PDB file of C-alpha atoms and ligand atoms in Angstrom:
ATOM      1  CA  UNK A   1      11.920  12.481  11.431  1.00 77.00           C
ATOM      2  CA  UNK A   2      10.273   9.314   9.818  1.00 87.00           C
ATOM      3  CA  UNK A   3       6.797  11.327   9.038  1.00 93.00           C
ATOM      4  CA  UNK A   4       8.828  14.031   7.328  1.00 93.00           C
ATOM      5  CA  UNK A   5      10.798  11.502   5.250  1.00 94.00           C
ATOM      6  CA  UNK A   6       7.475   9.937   4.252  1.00 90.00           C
ATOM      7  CA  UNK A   7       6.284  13.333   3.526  1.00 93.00           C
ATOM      8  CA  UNK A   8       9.073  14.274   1.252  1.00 93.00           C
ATOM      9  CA  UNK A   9       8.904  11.247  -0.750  1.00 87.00           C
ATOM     10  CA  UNK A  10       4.986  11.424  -0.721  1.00 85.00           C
ATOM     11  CA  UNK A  11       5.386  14.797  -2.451  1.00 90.00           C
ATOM     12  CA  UNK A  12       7.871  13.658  -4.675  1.00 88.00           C
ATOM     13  CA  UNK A  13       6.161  11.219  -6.172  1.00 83.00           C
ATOM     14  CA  UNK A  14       3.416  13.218  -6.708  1.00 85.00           C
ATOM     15  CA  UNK A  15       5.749  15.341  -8.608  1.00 90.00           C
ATOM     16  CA  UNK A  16       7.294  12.646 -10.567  1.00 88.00           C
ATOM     17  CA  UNK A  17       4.024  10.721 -11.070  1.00 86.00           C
ATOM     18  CA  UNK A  18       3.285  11.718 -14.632  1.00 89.00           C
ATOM     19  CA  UNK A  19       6.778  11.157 -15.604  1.00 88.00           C
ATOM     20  CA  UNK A  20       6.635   7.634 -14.165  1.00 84.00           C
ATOM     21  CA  UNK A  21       3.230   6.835 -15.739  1.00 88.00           C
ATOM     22  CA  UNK A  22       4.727   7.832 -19.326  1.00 91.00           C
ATOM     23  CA  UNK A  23       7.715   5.889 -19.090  1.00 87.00           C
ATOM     24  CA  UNK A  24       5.499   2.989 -17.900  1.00 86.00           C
ATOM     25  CA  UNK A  25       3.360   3.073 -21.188  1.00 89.00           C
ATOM     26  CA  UNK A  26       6.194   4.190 -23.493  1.00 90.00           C
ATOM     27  CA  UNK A  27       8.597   1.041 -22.379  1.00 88.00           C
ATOM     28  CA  UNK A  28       6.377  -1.575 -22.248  1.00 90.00           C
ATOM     29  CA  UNK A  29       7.643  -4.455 -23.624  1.00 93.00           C
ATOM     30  CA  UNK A  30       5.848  -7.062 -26.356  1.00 94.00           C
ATOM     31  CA  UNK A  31       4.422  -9.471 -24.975  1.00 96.00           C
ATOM     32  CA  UNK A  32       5.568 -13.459 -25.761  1.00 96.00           C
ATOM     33  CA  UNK A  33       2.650 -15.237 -27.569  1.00 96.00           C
ATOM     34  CA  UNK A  34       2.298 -18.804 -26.937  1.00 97.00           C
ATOM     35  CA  UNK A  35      -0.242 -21.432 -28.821  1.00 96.00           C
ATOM     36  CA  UNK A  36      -4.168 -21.108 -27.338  1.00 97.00           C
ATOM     37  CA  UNK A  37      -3.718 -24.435 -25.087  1.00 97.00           C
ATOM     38  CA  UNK A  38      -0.263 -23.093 -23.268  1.00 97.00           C
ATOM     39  CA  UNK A  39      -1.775 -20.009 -22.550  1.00 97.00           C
ATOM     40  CA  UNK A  40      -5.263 -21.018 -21.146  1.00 98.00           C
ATOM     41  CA  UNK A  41      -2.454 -23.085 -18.952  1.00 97.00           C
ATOM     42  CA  UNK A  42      -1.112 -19.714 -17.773  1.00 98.00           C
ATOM     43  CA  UNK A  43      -4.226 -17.891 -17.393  1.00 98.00           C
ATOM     44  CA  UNK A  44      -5.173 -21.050 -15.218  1.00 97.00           C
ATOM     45  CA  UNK A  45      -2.164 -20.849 -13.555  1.00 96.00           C
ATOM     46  CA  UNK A  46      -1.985 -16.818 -12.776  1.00 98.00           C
ATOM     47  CA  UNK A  47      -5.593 -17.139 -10.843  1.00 97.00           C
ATOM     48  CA  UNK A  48      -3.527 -17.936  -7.861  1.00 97.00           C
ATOM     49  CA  UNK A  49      -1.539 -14.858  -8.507  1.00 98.00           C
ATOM     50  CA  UNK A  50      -2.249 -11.174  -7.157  1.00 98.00           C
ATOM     51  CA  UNK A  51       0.356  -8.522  -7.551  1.00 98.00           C
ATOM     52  CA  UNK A  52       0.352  -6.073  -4.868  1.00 98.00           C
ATOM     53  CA  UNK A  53       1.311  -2.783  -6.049  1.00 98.00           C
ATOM     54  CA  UNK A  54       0.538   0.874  -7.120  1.00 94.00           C
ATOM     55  CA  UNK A  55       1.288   2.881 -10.075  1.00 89.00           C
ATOM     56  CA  UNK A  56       4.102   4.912  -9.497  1.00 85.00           C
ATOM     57  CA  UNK A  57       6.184   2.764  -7.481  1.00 90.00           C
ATOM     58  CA  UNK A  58       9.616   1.974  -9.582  1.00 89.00           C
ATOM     59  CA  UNK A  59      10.298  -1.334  -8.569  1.00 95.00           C
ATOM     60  CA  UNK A  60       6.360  -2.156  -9.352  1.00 96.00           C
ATOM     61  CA  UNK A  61       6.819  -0.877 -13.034  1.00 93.00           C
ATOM     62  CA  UNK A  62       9.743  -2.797 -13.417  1.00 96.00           C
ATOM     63  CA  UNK A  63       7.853  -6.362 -11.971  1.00 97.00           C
ATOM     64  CA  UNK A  64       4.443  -5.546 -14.670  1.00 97.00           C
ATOM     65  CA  UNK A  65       7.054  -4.778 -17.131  1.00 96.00           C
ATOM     66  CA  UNK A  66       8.162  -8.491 -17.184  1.00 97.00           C
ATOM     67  CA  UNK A  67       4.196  -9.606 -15.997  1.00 98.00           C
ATOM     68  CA  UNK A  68       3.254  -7.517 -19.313  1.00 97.00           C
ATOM     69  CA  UNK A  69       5.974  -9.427 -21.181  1.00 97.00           C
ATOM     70  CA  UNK A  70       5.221 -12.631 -19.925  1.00 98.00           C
ATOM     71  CA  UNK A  71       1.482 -11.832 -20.716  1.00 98.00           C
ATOM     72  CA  UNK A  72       0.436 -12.908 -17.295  1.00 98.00           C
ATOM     73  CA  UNK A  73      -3.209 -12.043 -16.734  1.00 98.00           C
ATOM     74  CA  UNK A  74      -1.859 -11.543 -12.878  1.00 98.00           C
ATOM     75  CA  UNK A  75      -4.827 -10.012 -10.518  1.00 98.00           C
ATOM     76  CA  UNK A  76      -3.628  -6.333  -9.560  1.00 98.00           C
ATOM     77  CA  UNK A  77      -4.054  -4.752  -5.602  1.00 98.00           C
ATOM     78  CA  UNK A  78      -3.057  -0.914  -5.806  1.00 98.00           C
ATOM     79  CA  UNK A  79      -2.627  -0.568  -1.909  1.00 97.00           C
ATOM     80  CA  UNK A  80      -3.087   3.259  -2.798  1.00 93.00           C
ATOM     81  CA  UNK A  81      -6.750   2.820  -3.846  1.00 96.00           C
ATOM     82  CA  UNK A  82      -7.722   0.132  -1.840  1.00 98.00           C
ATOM     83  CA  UNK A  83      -6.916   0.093   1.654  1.00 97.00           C
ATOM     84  CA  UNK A  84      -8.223  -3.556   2.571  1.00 98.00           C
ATOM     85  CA  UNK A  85      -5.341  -4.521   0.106  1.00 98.00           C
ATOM     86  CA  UNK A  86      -3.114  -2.774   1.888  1.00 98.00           C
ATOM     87  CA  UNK A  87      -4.705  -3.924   5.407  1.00 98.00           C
ATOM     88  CA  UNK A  88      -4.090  -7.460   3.820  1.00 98.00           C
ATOM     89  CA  UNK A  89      -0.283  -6.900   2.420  1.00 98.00           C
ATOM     90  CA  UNK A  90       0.353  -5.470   5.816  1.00 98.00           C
ATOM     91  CA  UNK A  91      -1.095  -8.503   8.205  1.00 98.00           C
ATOM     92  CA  UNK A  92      -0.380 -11.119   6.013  1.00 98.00           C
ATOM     93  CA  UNK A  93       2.719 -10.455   4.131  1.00 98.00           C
ATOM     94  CA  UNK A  94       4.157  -8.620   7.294  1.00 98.00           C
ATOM     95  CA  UNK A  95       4.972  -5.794   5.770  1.00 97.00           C
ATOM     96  CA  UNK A  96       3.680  -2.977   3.290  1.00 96.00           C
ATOM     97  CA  UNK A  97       6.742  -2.665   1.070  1.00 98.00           C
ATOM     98  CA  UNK A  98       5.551  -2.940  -3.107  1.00 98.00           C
ATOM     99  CA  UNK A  99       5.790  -4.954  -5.284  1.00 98.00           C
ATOM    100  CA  UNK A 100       4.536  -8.021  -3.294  1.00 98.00           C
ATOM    101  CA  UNK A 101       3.414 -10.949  -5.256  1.00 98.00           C
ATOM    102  CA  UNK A 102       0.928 -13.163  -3.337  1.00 98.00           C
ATOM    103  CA  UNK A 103       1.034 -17.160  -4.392  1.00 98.00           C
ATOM    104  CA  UNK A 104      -1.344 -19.342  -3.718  1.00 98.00           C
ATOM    105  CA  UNK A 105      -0.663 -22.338  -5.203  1.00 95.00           C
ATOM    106  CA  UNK A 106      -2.849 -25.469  -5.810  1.00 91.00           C
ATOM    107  CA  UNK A 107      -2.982 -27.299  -2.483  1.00 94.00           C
ATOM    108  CA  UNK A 108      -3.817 -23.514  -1.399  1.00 94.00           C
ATOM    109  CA  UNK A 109      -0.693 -23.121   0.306  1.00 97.00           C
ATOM    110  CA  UNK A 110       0.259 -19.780   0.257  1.00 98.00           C
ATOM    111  CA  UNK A 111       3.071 -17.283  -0.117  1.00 98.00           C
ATOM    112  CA  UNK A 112       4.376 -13.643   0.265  1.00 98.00           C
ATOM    113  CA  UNK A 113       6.668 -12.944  -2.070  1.00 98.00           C
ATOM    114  CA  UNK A 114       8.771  -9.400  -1.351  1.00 98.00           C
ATOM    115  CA  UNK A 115      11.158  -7.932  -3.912  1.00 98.00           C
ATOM    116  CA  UNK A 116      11.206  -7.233  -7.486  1.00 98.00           C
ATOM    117  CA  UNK A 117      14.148  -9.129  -8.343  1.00 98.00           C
ATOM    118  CA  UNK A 118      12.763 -11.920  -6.392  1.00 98.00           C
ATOM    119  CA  UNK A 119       9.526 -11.838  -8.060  1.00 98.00           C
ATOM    120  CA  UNK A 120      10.408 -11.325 -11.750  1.00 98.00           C
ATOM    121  CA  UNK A 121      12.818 -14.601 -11.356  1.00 98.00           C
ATOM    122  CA  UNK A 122      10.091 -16.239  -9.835  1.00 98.00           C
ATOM    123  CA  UNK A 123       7.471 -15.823 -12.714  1.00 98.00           C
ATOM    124  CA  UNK A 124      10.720 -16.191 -15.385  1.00 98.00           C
ATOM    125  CA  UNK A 125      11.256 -19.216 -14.078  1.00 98.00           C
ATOM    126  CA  UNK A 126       7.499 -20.315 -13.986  1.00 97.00           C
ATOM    127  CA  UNK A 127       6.393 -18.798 -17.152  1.00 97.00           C
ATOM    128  CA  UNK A 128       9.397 -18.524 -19.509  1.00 94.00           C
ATOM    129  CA  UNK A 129       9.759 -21.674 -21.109  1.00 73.00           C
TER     130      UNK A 129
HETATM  131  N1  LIG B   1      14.190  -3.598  -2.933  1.00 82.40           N
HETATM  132  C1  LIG B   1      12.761  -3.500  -3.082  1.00 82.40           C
HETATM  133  C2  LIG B   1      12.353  -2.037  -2.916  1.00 82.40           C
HETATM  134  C3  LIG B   1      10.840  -1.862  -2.859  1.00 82.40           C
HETATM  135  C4  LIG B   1      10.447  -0.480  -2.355  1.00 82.40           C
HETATM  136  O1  LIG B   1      11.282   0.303  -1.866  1.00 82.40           O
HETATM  137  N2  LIG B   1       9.172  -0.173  -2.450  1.00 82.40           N
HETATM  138  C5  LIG B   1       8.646   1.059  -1.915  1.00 82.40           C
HETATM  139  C6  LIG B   1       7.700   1.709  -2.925  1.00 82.40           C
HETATM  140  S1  LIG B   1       8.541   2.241  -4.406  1.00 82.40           S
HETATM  141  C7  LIG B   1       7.805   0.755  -0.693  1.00 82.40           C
HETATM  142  O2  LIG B   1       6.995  -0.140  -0.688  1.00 82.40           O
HETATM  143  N3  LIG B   1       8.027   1.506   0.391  1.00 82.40           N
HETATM  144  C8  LIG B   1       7.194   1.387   1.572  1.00 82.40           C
HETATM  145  C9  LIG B   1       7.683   0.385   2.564  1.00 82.40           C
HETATM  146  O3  LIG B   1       8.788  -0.171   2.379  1.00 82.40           O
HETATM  147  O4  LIG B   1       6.936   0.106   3.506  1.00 82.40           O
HETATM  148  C10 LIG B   1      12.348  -4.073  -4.431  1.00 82.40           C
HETATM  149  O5  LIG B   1      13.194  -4.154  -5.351  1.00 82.40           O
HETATM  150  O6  LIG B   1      11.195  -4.515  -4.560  1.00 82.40           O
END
């Protein structure tokens, strides 16, 4: 049962897969602009950031809707084009679900951070202010 459910939704989103890259582009939000010191801060701060993800997941557009908004120079992994990201999500983070933002912060701790609720709060709460 589980392979056919992965095949139906494998085809669907083939199906659906220009629809979801339009909407992507067309609702794109502006992106905040902050002063030249507060942003090399960010930049600095968003090398310890990778978002793992691929392009017609739902809950991914939603998560670089807000990374676009937040103009977050965030490192991308599509685990559909590159299977030693997905090899990573998978043994590291524990599972494959998308969006997964991976933290590393600056005592090189790190983190695996599943859901796109959890995630956009995260970098609001980082980034916003
Ligand atoms: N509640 C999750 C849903 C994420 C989700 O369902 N992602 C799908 C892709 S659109 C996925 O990774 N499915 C594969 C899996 O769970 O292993 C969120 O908001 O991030």
């Amino acid at each position: 049962m589980r392979p056919i459910i992965r095949l139906f939704f494998f085809v669907l989103r083939r199906l659906l897969m220009p629809f979801m890259l339009l909407y992507a582009a067309l609702s794109k939000p502006k992106p905040v602009s902050r002063d030249a010191v507060a942003q090399a801060q960010v930049d600095a701060d968003c090398k310890g950031l990778t978002l793992y993800q691929f392009n017609t997941c739902p809950f991914c557009i939603k998560v670089k809707k807000e990374v676009h908004r937040l103009a977050l120079p965030i490192t991308m992994a599509n685990i559909q084009k590159d299977s030693n990201a997905r090899q990573k999500l998978e043994q590291q983070g524990g599972k494959s679900q998308v969006p997964c933002l991976h933290i590393v912060d600056h005592d090189g701790n790190e983190q695996w951070l599943y859901e796109s609720a959890e995630i956009n709060r995260y970098l609001q709460q980082r980034f916003a202010a």
